XYZ file of C-alpha atoms in Angstrom:
586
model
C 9.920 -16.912 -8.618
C 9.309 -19.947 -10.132
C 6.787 -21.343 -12.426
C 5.095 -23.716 -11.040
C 2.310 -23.361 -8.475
C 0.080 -26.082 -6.558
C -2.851 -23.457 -5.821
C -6.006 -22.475 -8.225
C -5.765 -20.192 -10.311
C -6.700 -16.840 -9.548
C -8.454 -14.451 -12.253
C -7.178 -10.583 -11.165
C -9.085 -8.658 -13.174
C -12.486 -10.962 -13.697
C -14.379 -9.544 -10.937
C -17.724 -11.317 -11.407
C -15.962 -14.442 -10.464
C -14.299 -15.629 -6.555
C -11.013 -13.720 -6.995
C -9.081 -15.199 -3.817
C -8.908 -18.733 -4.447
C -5.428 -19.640 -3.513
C -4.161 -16.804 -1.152
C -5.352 -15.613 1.784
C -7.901 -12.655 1.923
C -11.419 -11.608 1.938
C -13.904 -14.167 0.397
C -16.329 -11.481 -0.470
C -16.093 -10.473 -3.991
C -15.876 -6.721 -4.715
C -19.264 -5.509 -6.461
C -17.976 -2.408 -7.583
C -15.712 -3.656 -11.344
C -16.784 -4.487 -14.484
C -16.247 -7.841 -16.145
C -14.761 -5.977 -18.835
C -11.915 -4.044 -17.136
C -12.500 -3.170 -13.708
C -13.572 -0.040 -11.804
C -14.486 2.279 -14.879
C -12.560 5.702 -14.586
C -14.706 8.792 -12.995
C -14.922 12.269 -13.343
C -13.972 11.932 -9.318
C -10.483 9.718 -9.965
C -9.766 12.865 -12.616
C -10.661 15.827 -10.400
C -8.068 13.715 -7.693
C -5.607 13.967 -10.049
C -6.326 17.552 -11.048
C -6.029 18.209 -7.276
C -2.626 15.857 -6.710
C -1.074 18.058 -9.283
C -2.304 21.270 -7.323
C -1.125 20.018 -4.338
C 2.578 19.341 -5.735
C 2.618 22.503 -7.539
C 1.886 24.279 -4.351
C 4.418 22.610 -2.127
C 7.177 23.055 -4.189
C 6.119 26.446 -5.516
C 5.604 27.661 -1.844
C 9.145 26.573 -1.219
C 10.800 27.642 -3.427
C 9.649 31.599 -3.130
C 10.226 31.418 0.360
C 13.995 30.469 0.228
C 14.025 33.313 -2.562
C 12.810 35.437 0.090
C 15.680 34.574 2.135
C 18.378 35.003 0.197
C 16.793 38.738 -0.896
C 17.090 39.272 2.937
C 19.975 38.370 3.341
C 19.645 35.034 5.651
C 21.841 32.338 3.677
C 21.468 30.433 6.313
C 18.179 30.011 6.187
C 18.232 30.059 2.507
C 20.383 27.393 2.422
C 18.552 24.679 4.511
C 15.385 25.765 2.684
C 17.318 24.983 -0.703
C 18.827 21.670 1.061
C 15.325 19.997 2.321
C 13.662 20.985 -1.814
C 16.596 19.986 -3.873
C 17.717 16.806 -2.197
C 14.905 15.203 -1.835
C 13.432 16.151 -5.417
C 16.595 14.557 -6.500
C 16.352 11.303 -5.489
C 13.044 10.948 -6.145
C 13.863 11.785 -9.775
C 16.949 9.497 -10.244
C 14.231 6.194 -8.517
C 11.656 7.476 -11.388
C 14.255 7.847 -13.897
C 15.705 4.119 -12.927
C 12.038 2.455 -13.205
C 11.451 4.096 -16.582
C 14.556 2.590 -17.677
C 13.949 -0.800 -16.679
C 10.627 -0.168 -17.416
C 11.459 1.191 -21.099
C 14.792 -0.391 -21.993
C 13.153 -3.858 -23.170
C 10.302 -2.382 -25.058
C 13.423 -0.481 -27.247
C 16.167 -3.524 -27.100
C 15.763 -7.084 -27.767
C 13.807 -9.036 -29.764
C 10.720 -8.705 -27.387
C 9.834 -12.420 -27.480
C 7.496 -13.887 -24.495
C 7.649 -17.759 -23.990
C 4.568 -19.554 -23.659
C 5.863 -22.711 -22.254
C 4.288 -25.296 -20.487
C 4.998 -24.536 -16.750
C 4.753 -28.372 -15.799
C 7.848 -28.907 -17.302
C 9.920 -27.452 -15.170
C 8.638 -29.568 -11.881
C 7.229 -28.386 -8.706
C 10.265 -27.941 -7.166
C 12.032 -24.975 -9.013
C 13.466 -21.694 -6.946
C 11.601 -18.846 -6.521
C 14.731 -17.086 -8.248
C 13.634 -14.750 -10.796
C 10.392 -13.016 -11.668
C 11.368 -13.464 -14.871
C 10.697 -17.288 -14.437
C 7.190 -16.282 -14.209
C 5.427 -18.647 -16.927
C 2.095 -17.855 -19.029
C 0.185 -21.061 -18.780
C -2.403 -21.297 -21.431
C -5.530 -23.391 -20.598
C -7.946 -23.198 -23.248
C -8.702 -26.073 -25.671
C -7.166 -24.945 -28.701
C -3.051 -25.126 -28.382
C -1.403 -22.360 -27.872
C 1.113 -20.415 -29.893
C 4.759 -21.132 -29.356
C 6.170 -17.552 -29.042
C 4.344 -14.301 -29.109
C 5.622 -11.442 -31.250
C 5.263 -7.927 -29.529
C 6.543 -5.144 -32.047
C 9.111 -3.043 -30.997
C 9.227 1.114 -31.352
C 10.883 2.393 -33.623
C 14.132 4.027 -33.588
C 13.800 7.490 -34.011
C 10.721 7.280 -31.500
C 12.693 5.251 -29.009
C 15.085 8.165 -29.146
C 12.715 11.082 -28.557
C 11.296 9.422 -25.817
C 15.164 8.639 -23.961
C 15.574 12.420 -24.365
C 11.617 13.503 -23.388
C 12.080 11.338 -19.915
C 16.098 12.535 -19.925
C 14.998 16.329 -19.895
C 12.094 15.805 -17.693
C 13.375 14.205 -14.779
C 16.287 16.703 -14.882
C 14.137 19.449 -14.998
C 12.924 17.575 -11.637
C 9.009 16.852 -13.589
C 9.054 13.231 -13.516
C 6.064 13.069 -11.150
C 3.840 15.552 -13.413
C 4.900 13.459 -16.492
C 3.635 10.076 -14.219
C 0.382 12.262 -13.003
C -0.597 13.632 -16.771
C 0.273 10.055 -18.184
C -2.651 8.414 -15.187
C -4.918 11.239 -16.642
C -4.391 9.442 -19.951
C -4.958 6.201 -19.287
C -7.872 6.822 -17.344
C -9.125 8.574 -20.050
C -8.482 5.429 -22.234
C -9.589 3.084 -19.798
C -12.766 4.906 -20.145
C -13.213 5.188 -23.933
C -12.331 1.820 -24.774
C -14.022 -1.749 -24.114
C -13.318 -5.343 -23.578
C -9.560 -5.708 -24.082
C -8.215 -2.441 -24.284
C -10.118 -1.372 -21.990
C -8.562 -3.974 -19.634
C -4.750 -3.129 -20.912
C -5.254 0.371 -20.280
C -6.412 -0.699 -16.719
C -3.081 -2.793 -15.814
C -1.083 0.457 -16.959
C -3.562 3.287 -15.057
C -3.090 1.151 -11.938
C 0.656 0.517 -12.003
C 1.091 4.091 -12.746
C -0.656 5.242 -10.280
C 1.600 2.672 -7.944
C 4.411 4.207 -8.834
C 3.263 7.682 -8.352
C 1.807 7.080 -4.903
C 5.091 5.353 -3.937
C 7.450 7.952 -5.551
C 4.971 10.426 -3.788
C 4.573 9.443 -0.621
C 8.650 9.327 -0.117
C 9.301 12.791 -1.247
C 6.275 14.294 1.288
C 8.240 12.300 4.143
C 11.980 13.351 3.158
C 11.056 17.006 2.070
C 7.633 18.087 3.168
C 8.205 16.814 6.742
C 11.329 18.325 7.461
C 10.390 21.724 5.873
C 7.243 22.162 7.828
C 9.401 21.549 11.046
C 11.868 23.827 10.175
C 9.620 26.806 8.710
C 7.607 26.161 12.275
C 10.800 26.657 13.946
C 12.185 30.032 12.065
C 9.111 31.222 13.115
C 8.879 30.615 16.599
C 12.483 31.467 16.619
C 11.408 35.268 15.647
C 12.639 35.810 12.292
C 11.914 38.687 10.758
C 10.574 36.820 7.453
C 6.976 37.403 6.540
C 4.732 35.786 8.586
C 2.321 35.257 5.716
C 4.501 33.349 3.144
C 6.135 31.149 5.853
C 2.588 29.824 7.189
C 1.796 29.364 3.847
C 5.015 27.219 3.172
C 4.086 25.606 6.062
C 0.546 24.674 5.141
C 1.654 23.417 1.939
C 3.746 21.199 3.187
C 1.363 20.018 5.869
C -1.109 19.420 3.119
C 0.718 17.303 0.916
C 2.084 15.252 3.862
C -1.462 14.461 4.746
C -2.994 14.293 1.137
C 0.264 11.102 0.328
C -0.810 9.036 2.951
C -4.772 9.066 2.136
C -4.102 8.714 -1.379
C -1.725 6.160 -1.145
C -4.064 3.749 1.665
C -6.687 4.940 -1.710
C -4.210 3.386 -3.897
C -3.160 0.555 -2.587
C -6.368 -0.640 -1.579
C -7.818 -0.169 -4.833
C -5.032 -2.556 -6.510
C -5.346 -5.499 -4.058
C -9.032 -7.739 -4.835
C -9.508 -8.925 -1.357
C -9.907 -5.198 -0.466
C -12.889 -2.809 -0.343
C -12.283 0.202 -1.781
C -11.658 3.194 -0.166
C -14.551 5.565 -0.728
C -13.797 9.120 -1.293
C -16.077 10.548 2.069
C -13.341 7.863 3.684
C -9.934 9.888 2.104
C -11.161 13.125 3.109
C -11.550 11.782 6.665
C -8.419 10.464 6.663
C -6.736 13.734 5.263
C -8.298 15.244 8.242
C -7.348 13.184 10.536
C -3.355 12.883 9.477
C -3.447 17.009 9.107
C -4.515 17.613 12.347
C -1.908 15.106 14.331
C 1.055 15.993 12.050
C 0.216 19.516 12.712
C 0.263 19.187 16.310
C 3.483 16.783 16.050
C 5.135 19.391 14.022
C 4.362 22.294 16.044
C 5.905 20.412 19.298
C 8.806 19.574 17.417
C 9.137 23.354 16.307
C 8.116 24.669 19.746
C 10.957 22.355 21.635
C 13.717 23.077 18.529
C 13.399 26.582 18.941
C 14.833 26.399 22.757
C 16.839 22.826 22.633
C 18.513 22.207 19.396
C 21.157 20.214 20.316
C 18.721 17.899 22.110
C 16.297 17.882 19.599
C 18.422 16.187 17.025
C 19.313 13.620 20.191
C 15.093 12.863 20.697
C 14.684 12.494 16.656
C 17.542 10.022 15.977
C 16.337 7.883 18.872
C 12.638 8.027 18.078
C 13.354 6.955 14.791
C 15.560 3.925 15.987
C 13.288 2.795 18.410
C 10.577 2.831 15.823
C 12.920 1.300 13.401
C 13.459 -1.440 15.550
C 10.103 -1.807 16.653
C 8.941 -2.551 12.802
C 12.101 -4.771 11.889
C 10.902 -7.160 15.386
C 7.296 -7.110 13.899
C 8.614 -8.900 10.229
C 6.946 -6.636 7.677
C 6.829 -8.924 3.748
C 6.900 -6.249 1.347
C 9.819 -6.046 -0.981
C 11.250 -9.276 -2.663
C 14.651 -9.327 -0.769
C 15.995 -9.086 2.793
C 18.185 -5.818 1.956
C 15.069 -3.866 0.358
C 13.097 -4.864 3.252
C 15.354 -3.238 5.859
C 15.768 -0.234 3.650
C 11.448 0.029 3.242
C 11.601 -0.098 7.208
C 14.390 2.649 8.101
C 12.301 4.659 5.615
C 8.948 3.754 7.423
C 10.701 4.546 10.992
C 10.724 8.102 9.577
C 7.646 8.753 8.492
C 6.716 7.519 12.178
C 8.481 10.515 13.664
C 5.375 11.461 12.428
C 2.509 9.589 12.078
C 0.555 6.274 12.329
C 1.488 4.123 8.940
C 0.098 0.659 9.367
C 2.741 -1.528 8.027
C 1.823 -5.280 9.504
C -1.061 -7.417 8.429
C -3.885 -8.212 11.058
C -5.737 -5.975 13.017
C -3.905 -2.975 14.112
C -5.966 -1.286 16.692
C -3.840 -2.320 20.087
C -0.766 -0.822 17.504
C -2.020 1.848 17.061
C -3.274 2.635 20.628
C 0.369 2.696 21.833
C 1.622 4.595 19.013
C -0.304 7.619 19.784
C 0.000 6.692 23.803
C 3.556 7.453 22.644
C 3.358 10.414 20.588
C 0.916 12.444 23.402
C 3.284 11.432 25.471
C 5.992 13.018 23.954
C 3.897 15.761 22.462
C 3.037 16.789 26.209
C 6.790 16.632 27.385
C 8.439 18.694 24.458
C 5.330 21.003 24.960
C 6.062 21.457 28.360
C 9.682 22.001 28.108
C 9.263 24.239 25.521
C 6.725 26.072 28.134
C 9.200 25.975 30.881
C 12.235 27.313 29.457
C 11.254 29.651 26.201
C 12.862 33.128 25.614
C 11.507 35.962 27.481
C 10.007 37.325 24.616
C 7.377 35.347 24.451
C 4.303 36.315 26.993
C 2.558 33.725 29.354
C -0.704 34.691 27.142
C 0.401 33.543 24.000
C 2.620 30.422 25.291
C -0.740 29.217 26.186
C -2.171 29.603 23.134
C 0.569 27.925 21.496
C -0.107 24.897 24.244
C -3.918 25.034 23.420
C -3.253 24.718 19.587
C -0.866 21.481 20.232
C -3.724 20.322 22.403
C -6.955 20.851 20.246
C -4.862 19.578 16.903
C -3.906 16.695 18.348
C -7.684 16.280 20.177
C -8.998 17.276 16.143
C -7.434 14.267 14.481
C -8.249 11.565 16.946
C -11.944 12.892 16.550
C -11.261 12.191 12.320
C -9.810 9.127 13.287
C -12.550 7.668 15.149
C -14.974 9.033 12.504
C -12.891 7.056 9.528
C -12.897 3.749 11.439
C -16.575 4.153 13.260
C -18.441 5.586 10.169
C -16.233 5.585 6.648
C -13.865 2.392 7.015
C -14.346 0.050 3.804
C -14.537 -2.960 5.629
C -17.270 -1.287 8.020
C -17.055 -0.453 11.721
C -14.415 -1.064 13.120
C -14.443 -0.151 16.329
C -16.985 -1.908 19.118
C -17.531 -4.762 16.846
C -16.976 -7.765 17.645
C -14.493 -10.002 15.452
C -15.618 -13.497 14.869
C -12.614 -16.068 15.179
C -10.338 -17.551 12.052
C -11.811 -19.533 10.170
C -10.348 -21.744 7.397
C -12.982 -21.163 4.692
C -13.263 -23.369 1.325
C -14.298 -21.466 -1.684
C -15.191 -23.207 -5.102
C -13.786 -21.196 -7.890
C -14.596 -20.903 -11.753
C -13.118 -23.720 -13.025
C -14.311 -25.807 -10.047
C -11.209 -25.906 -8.023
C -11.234 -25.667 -3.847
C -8.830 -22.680 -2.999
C -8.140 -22.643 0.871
C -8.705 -19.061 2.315
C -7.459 -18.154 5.887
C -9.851 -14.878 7.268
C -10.376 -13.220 10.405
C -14.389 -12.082 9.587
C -16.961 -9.908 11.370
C -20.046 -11.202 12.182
C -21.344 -9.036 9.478
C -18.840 -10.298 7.163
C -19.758 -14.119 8.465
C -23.427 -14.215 7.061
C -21.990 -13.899 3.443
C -19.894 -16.837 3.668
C -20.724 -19.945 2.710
C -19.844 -22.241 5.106
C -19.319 -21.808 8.530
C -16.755 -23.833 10.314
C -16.149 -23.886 13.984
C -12.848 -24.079 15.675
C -11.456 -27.065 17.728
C -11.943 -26.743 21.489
C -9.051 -25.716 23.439
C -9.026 -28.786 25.485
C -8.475 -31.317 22.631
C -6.601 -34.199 23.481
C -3.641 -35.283 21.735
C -4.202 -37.967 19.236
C -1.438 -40.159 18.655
C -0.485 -43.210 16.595
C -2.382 -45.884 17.723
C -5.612 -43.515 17.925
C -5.834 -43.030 14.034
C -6.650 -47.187 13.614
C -10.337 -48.740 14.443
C -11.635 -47.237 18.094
C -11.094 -49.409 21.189
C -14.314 -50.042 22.567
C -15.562 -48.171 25.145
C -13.048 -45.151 24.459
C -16.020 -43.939 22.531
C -18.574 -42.774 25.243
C -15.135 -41.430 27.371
C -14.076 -39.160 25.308
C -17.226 -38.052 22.800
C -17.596 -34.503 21.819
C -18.723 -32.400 19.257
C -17.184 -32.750 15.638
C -13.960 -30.538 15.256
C -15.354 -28.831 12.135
C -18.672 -28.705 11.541
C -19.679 -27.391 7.796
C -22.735 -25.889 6.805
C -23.791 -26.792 2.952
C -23.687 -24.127 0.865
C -26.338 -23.691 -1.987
C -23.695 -22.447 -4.146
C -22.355 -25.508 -4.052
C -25.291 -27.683 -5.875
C -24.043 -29.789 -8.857
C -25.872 -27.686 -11.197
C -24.641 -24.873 -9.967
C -20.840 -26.245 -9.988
C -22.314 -27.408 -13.465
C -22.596 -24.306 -15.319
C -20.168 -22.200 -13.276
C -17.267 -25.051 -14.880
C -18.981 -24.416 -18.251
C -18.866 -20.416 -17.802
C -14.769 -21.330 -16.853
C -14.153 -23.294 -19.361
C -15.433 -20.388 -22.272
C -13.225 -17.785 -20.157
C -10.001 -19.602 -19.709
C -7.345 -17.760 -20.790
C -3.006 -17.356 -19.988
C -2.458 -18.008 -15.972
C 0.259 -16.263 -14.502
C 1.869 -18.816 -11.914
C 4.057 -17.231 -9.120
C 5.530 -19.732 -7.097
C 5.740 -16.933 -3.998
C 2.473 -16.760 -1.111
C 0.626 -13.740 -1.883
C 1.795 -10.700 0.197
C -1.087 -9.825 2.744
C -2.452 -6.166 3.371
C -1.001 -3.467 3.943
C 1.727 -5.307 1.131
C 1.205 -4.805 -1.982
C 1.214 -7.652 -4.397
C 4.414 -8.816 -5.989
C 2.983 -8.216 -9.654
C 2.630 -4.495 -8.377
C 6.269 -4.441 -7.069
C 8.434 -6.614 -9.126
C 8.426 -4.693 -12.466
C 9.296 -7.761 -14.540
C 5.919 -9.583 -13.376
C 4.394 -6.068 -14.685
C 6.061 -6.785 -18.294
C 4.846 -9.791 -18.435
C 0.802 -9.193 -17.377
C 1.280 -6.391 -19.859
C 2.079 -8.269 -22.969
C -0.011 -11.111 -22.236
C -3.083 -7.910 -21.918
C -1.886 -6.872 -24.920
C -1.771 -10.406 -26.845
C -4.131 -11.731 -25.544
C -8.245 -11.825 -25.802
C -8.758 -12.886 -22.189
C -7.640 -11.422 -19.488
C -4.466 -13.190 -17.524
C -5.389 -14.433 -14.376
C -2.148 -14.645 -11.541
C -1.968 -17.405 -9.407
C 0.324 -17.557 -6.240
C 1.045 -20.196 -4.056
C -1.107 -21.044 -1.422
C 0.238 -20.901 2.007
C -1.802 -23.767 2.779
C -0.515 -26.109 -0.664
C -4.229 -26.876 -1.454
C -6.668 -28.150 1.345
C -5.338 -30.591 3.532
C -6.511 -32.822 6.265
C -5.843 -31.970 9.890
C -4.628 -35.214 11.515
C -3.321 -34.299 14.317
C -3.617 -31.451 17.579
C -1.263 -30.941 20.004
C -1.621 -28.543 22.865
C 0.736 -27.193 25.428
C -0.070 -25.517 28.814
């Protein structure tokens, strides 16, 4: 990333100001923060903590006693791939958490911890996007700013405990409950505190809480998944284990695989400001709804192991290539490099042996459509071989219970599903309404600048715009050279029509009003973060949430700073521009 930027600047954490002024997203402000620190920290966001931690317990506890139970019986086997599907995933889960404390930690403990304030102009509008690093604090108030800033390093002895406190943790495979009891914390702070702190603790609760959704949601998909699948199986298979402790194994593991993915569509949402938040009434209905298709995805995948297992190892490798392939073609932007990116796909192409994860920006309903086309597809056919050819010790009356349970889960969570998007989806109805076309919107910002914003709205969405600009018609001619000089006369009447863009004033925009709202700017102003990179669009997250030295950098400026830093990405548009020219094809 470079340091230079040719976009407004964008205030992240101001939310009684336009927050999308240079990126793409949603021109309606969020309501719901505080000017002094954003959303203030509930008794709710601590009880869904409380319950995270319950949840992890459980799975792991659950786990864990069952392949005890196996070995005390005497079926290593069994044992052994229970052992396998806990242990290797906790592990590398630990050793990413371990690696982003370090990087995370290791500058805070070494170096002179020295941030450069230099003028970002001085390095020209041209400069790589190489390094996050690069990033450069630009600071626009009146007075001049200070040439270095100081932040104070730990001391020794402390830096030491804490290498050996996160050391003994993550090898004691806790690093998640250290990252879930440290959110609890800074909520906590978040709450106590105003104005700055306040705002520090803020950055910290909801990078933590980043991490521990991320970290989360990869361990449910590597070792929640493929336990629940293979617990289903032992006991279709007839094992002589106790029934009781392998369902609840089973549900354990099918409740934190649906508890990650609604916490972490909470999450993410929650950290992007073009983004309604996801209300509660909406997680629940989406924990519902994931529960009740992975169940009946699970059970077919149990049902058709039990009798094929040769050829159920075939149909899981090439689901997940298929899918792999199928989100590579559709060009996901969420890590920083090309590598990362095809690594974050093969990892999404498995948890879609699953479920529905929306990974591309826009709207996602025909996606998802032929997703689950796909999945009761292939529910029906490993179902009904299952049916077909299972072991004669299993009666016609209870295969069709098994068949009815596959059916009615599966028939549960697309009920859930419609109720989330019908009834509890943050940006309203989704379904049957009727989506308005793009429209390139211009949006006057504190400090008076015109950000260009590109938006797909609702007609609900439309009457809180301010202007309302109509798109070209589809049959407009081709204007070429000798067009954009004086008209010939006569061409005039021939080829009249409607203007191309027709703008409705806004009464926002009144000199009085652009008056005091430049005033108000110019008592905020504070450091701007510039990223020379186009803001990632939902369901990304934002670079400063994945890049951990753009993290460092917000942090210290929270920390030295009275005013809040405000990040400011490159437009995708460079600033609004002048159409000149249409050309259409047939």
């Amino acid at each position: 990333m470079a340091a230079k930027s040719d976009g407004a600047a964008v205030s992240v954490e101001d939310d009684n100001t336009p927050r999308s002024l240079s990126e793409p997203g949603n021109p309606v402000a969020r309501s719901r923060c505080t000017a002094a620190g954003g959303k203030p920290y509930t008794l709710l966001d601590c009880c869904w903590v409380l319950c995270a931690l319950l949840v992890f317990f459980s799975d792991g506890a659950t786990d864990l006693w069952l392949a005890a139970d196996y070995y005390l019986r005497g079926d290593y086997w069994w044992f052994g791939l229970t052992l396998v599907f806990v242990v290797v995933p906790s592990a590398v889960v630990q050793v990413l958490s371990f690696r982003w404390f370090v990087y995370d930690y290791s500058d805070l403990s070494a170096g002179d911890g020295t941030l450069s304030t230099k003028d970002s102009d001085q390095h020209g509008g041209n400069a790589p996007a190489v390094n996050a690093a690069n990033v450069t604090p630009v600071y626009a108030s009146s007075g001049p700013p200070a040439a270095a800033v100081r932040v104070g390093s730990p001391r020794r002895c402390c830096t030491i405990c804490m290498w050996v406190f996160q050391t003994v943790l993550h090898v004691l495979q806790l690093g998640q409950v250290w990252r879930y009891v440290h959110a609890l914390y800074l909520g906590a702070q978040s709450r106590w505190h105003r104005n700055g702190p306040r705002r520090h603790f803020h950055w910290r609760l909801m990078f933590e809480s980043a991490d521990i959704t991320m970290l989360r949601l990869l361990e449910a998909f590597l070792k929640s998944a493929p336990q629940l699948v293979l617990q289903l199986s032992i006991m279709i298979h007839g094992n002589g284990v106790l029934p009781e402790l392998s369902c609840l194994s089973a549900s354990a593991s099918l409740v934190s695989l649906a508890w990650m993915i609604a916490s972490y569509q909470k999450v993410l949402r929650d950290s992007r400001d073009d983004k309604l938040p996801m209300s509660y009434k909406a997680v629940i209905a989406q924990m519902l709804w994931h529960f009740f298709t992975i169940g009946a995805r699970t059970v077919a995948f149990a049902l058709f192991a039990s009798v094929f297992q040769l050829y159920f190892g075939i149909f899981i490798v090439s689901h997940w290539c298929v899918m792999t392939f199928w989100i590579i073609q559709g060009e996901t932007d969420f890590c920083m490099s090309k590598w990362e990116e095809i690594i974050y796909n093969m990892v999404v192409g498995i948890i879609y042996i699953f479920c529905w994860f929306n990974v591309k920006e826009g709207p996602s309903r025909f996606r998802m459509a032929l997703y689950y086309s796909v999945t009761l597809a292939e529910n029906v056919a490993l179902t009904a071989a299952w049916y077909t050819y299972r072991g004669p010790q299993t009666s016609d009356s209870s295969a069709l219970v098994v068949v009815c349970l596959v059916a009615c889960s599966f028939a549960l969570g697309t009920f859930f599903m419609l109720v989330y998007y019908c009834w509890l989806h943050p940006d309203g109805p989704v379904l049957g309404s009727q989506w308005g076309g793009c429209v390139d919107e211009g949006v006057v910002g504190t400090g008076g600048m015109v950000g260009v914003i590109d938006a797909c709205l609702t007609p609900s969405q439309g009457s809180q715009t301010d202007m309302v600009i109509t798109s070209p018609p589809r049959t407009l001619p081709r204007t070429k050279d000798k067009d954009l000089g004086e008209p010939v006369p006569g061409e005039r009447d021939k080829d009249s029509c409607l203007p191309v863009f027709q703008v409705r004033p806004s009464p926002s925009s009144s000199p009085a009003l652009l008056h005091r709202t430049s005033s108000t700017s110019r008592a905020q102003e504070g450091p701007v973060i510039r990223i020379d990179l186009p803001r990632k669009r939902y369901p990304a997250w934002d670079a400063h949430f994945i890049d951990r030295r753009l993290r460092k950098t917000i942090l210290l400026l929270e920390t030295t700073s009275a005013i809040s830093p405000r990040i400011q990405y490159r437009s995708s548009l460079m600033g609004s521009k002048e159409v000149l020219e249409y050309e259409t094809t047939v």
